[in-house]
XYZ file of C-alpha atoms in Angstrom:
275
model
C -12.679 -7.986 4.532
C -15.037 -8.495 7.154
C -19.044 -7.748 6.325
C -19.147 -4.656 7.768
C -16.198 -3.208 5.849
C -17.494 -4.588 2.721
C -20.881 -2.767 3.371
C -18.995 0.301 4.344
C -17.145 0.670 1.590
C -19.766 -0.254 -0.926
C -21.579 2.863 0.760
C -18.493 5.145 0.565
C -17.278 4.338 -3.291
C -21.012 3.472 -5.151
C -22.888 6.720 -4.858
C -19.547 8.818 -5.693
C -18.687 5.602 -8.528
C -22.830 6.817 -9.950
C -22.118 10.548 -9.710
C -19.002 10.922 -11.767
C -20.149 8.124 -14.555
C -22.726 10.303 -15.096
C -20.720 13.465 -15.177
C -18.942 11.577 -17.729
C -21.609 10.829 -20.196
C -23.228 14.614 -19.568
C -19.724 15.901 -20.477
C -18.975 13.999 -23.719
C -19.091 16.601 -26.605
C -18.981 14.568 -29.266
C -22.624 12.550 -27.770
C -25.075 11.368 -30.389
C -27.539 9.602 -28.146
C -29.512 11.076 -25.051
C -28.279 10.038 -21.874
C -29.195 6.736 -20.867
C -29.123 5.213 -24.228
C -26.959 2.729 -25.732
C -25.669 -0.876 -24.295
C -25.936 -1.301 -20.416
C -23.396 -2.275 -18.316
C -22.777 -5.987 -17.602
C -22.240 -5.644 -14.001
C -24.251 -4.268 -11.139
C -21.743 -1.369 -9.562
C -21.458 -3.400 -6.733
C -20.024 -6.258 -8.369
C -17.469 -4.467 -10.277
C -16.313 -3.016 -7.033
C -15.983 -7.295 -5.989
C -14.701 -7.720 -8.886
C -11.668 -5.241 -8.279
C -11.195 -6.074 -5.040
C -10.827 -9.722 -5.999
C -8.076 -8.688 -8.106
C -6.645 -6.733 -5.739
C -6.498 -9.560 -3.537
C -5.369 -12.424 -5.994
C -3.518 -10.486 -8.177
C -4.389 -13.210 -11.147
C -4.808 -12.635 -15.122
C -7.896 -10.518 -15.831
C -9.331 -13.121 -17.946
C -9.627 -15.133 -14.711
C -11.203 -12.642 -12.579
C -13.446 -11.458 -15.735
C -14.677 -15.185 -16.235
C -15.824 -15.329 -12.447
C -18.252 -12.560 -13.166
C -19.071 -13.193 -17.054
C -17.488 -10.538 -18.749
C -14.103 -10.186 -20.570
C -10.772 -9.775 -19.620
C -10.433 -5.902 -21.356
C -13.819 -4.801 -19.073
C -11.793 -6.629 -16.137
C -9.117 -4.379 -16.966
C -10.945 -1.262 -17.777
C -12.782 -1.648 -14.858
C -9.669 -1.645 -12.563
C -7.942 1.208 -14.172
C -11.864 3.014 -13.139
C -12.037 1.904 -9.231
C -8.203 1.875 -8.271
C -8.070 5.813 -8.420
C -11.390 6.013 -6.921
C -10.583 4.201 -3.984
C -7.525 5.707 -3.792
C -9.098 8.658 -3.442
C -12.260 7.146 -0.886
C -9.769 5.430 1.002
C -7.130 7.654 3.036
C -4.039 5.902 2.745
C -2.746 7.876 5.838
C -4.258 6.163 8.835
C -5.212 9.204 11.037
C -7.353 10.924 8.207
C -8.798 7.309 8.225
C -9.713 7.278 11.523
C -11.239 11.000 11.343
C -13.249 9.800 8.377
C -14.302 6.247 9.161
C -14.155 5.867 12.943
C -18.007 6.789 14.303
C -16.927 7.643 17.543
C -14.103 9.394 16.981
C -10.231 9.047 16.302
C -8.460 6.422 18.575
C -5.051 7.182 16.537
C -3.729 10.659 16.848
C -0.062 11.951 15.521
C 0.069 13.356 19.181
C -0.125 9.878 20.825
C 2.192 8.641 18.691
C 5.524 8.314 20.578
C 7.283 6.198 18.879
C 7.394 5.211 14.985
C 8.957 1.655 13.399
C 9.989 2.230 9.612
C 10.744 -0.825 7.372
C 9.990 -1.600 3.676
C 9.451 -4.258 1.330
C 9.991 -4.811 -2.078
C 7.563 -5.855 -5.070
C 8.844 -7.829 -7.900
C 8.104 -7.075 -11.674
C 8.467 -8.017 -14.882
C 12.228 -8.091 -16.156
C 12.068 -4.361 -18.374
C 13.277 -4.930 -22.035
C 15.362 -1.944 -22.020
C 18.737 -2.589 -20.577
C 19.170 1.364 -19.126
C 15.566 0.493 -17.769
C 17.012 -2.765 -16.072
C 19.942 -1.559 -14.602
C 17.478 1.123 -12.553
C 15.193 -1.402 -11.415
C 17.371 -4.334 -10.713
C 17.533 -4.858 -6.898
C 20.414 -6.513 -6.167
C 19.040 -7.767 -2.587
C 16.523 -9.859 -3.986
C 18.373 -10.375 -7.187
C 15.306 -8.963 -9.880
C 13.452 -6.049 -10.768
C 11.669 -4.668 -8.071
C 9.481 -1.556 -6.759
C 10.266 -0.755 -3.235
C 7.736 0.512 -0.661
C 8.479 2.192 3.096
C 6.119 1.457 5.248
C 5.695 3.395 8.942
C 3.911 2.168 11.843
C 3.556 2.483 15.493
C 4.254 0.162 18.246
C 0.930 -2.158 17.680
C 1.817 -2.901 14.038
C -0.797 -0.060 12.773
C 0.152 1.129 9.394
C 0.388 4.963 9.970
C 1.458 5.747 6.473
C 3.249 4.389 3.327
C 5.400 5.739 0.316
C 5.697 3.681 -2.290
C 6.896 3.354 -6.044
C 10.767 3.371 -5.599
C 13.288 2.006 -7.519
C 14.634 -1.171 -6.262
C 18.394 -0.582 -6.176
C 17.081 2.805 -3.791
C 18.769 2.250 -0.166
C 16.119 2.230 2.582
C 18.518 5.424 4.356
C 17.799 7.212 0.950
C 14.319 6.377 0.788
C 13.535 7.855 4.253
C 15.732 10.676 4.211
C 13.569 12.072 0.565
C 10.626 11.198 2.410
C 8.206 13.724 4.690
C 8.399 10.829 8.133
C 10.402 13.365 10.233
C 7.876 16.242 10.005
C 5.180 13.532 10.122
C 6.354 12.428 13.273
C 8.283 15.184 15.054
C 8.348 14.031 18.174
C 8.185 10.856 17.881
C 11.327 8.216 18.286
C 11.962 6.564 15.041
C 13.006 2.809 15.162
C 14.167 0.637 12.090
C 17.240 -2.128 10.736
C 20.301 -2.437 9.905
C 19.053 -0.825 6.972
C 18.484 2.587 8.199
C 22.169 2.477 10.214
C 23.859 5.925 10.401
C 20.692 7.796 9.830
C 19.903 10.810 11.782
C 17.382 10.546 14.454
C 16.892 6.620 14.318
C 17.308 4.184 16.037
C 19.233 0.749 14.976
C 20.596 -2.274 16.652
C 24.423 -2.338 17.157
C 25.920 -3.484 14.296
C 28.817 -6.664 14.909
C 32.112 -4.975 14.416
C 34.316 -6.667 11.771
C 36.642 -9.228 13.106
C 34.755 -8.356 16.502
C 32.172 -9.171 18.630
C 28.883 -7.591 20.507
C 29.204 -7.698 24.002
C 26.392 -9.258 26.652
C 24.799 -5.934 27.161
C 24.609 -5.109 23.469
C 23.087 -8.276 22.157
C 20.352 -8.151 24.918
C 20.129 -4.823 23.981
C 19.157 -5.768 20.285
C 17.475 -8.239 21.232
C 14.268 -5.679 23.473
C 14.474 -3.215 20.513
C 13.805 -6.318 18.181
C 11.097 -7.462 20.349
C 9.509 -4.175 19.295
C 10.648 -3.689 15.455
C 8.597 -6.835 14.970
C 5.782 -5.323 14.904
C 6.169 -3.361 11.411
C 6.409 -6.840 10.080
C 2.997 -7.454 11.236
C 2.013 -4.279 9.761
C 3.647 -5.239 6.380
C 1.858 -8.856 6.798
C -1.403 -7.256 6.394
C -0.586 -5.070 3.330
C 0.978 -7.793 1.645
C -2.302 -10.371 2.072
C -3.277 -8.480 -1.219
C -1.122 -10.268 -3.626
C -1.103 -7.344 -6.154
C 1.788 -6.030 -3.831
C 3.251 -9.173 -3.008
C 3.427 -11.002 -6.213
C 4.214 -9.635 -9.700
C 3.175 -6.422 -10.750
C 2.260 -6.141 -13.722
C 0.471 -2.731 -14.788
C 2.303 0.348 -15.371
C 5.209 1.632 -12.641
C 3.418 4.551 -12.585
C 0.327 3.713 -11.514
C 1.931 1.360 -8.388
C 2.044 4.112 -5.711
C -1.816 4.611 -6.544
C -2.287 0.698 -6.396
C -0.160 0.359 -3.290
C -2.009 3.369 -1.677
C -5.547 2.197 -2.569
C -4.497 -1.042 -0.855
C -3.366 0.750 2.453
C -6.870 2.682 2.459
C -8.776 -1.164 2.576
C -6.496 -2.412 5.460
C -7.360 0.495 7.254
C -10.973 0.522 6.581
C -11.071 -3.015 7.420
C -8.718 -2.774 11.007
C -11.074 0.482 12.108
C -14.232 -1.380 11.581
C -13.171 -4.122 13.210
């Protein structure tokens, strides 16, 4: 993250981080001690916020992070479980409320302006599950393990517009987009995407070799412009996956991986706005 996002985020999450910790402690009905009392807290706020974001962005054991800063590996952990739904929450993961909330002089990005949309996804490996009903659902047979899939939309420049993440790895990317909200998102806008996506309604896909055939001149160059263009969501993906956490193997609860992914989104756009 470049300085200035780092000091814009540190104001955004740290006075909201103080606020409901202490809301916490003023709600506990089973307090012995007046407020304020007891251990303190190992970390300055604004280190555990490094501290998370480090994970976040190495995706390594949390005894490692924890013995960069001094502490354990369960405050490592409890502290992550803390900020990830916090910035989650700071952090719009849909980049036009971004823009509204972090752009000074106003929104650049509008859902109007947006005339055409590139859809793609990528898939996050995990642990294998012990359970073999739990296997069988998870087991992406593209990339041959248990995975988490994540569609990712963006526009023409590679800007991530918007994310939905937390599927099932055997889940087709057609499937995936046709449960998801993109087409009401995007009304108006022409939707570009794979092979993947062939056959869906209102997209866009190159022409697919016939079997036992071939494409002719005008249909290969014709591939060849709209992949000039579909390129650019693998820019957009680039950026998200820099942050190992969704790169690499997760490793917290499934449940919790849309938040993760989300919160992850929300720092890529707060860094590309403050750019």
């Amino acid at each position: 993250m470049t300085v200035k996002a780092l000091g814009e985020l540190l104001a955004t999450v740290l006075p909201e981080l103080a606020k409901r910790r202490e809301q916490t402690k003023r709600a506990r009905a089973d307090r012995q001690r007046a407020v304020g009392g007891g251990a303190k807290r190992q970390l300055a706020p604004a280190q555990e916020v490094l501290l998370v974001l480090i994970y976040l962005r190495h995706n390594v054991a949390h005894e490692v992070v924890g013995h960069l800063f001094g502490v354990s590996a369960d405050l490592s952990e409890n502290l992550f479980h803390e900020l990830v739904p916090l910035l989650r929450e700071l952090l719009p993961a849909n980049r036009f409320v971004a823009e509204h909330r972090f752009r000074r002089e106003g929104p650049t990005l509008t859902v109007e302006k947006t005339d055409r949309i590139l859809i793609d996804s990528f898939e996050t490996a995990i642990p294998r599950p012990s359970k073999p009903e739990r296997q069988k659902r998870l087991y992406s047979g593209k990339k041959k393990r248990h995975t988490l899939k994540t569609q990712v939309v963006t526009d023409v420049t590679g800007e991530v517009l918007e994310v939905d993440a937390g599927h099932r790895g055997p889940a087709a990317d057609k499937t995936i987009y046709e449960a998801s909200e993109v087409k009401a998102h995007f009304p108006q806008a022409a939707k570009q995407a794979d092979l993947g996506y062939l056959g869906t309604d209102g997209v866009e896909t190159p022409h697919r070799k016939p079997r036992g055939g071939h494409l002719t001149e005008a249909q290969r160059e014709e591939n060849r412009q709209r992949a000039r263009v579909r390129v650019h969501v693998e820019h957009g993906i680039r950026r998200l996956k820099g942050f190992k956490i969704v790169r690499e193997n997760y490793r917290h609860a499934i449940g919790l991986f849309p938040r993760v992914v989300a919160a992850v989104v929300g720092l890529v756009h707060l860094n590309r706005i403050l750019l």
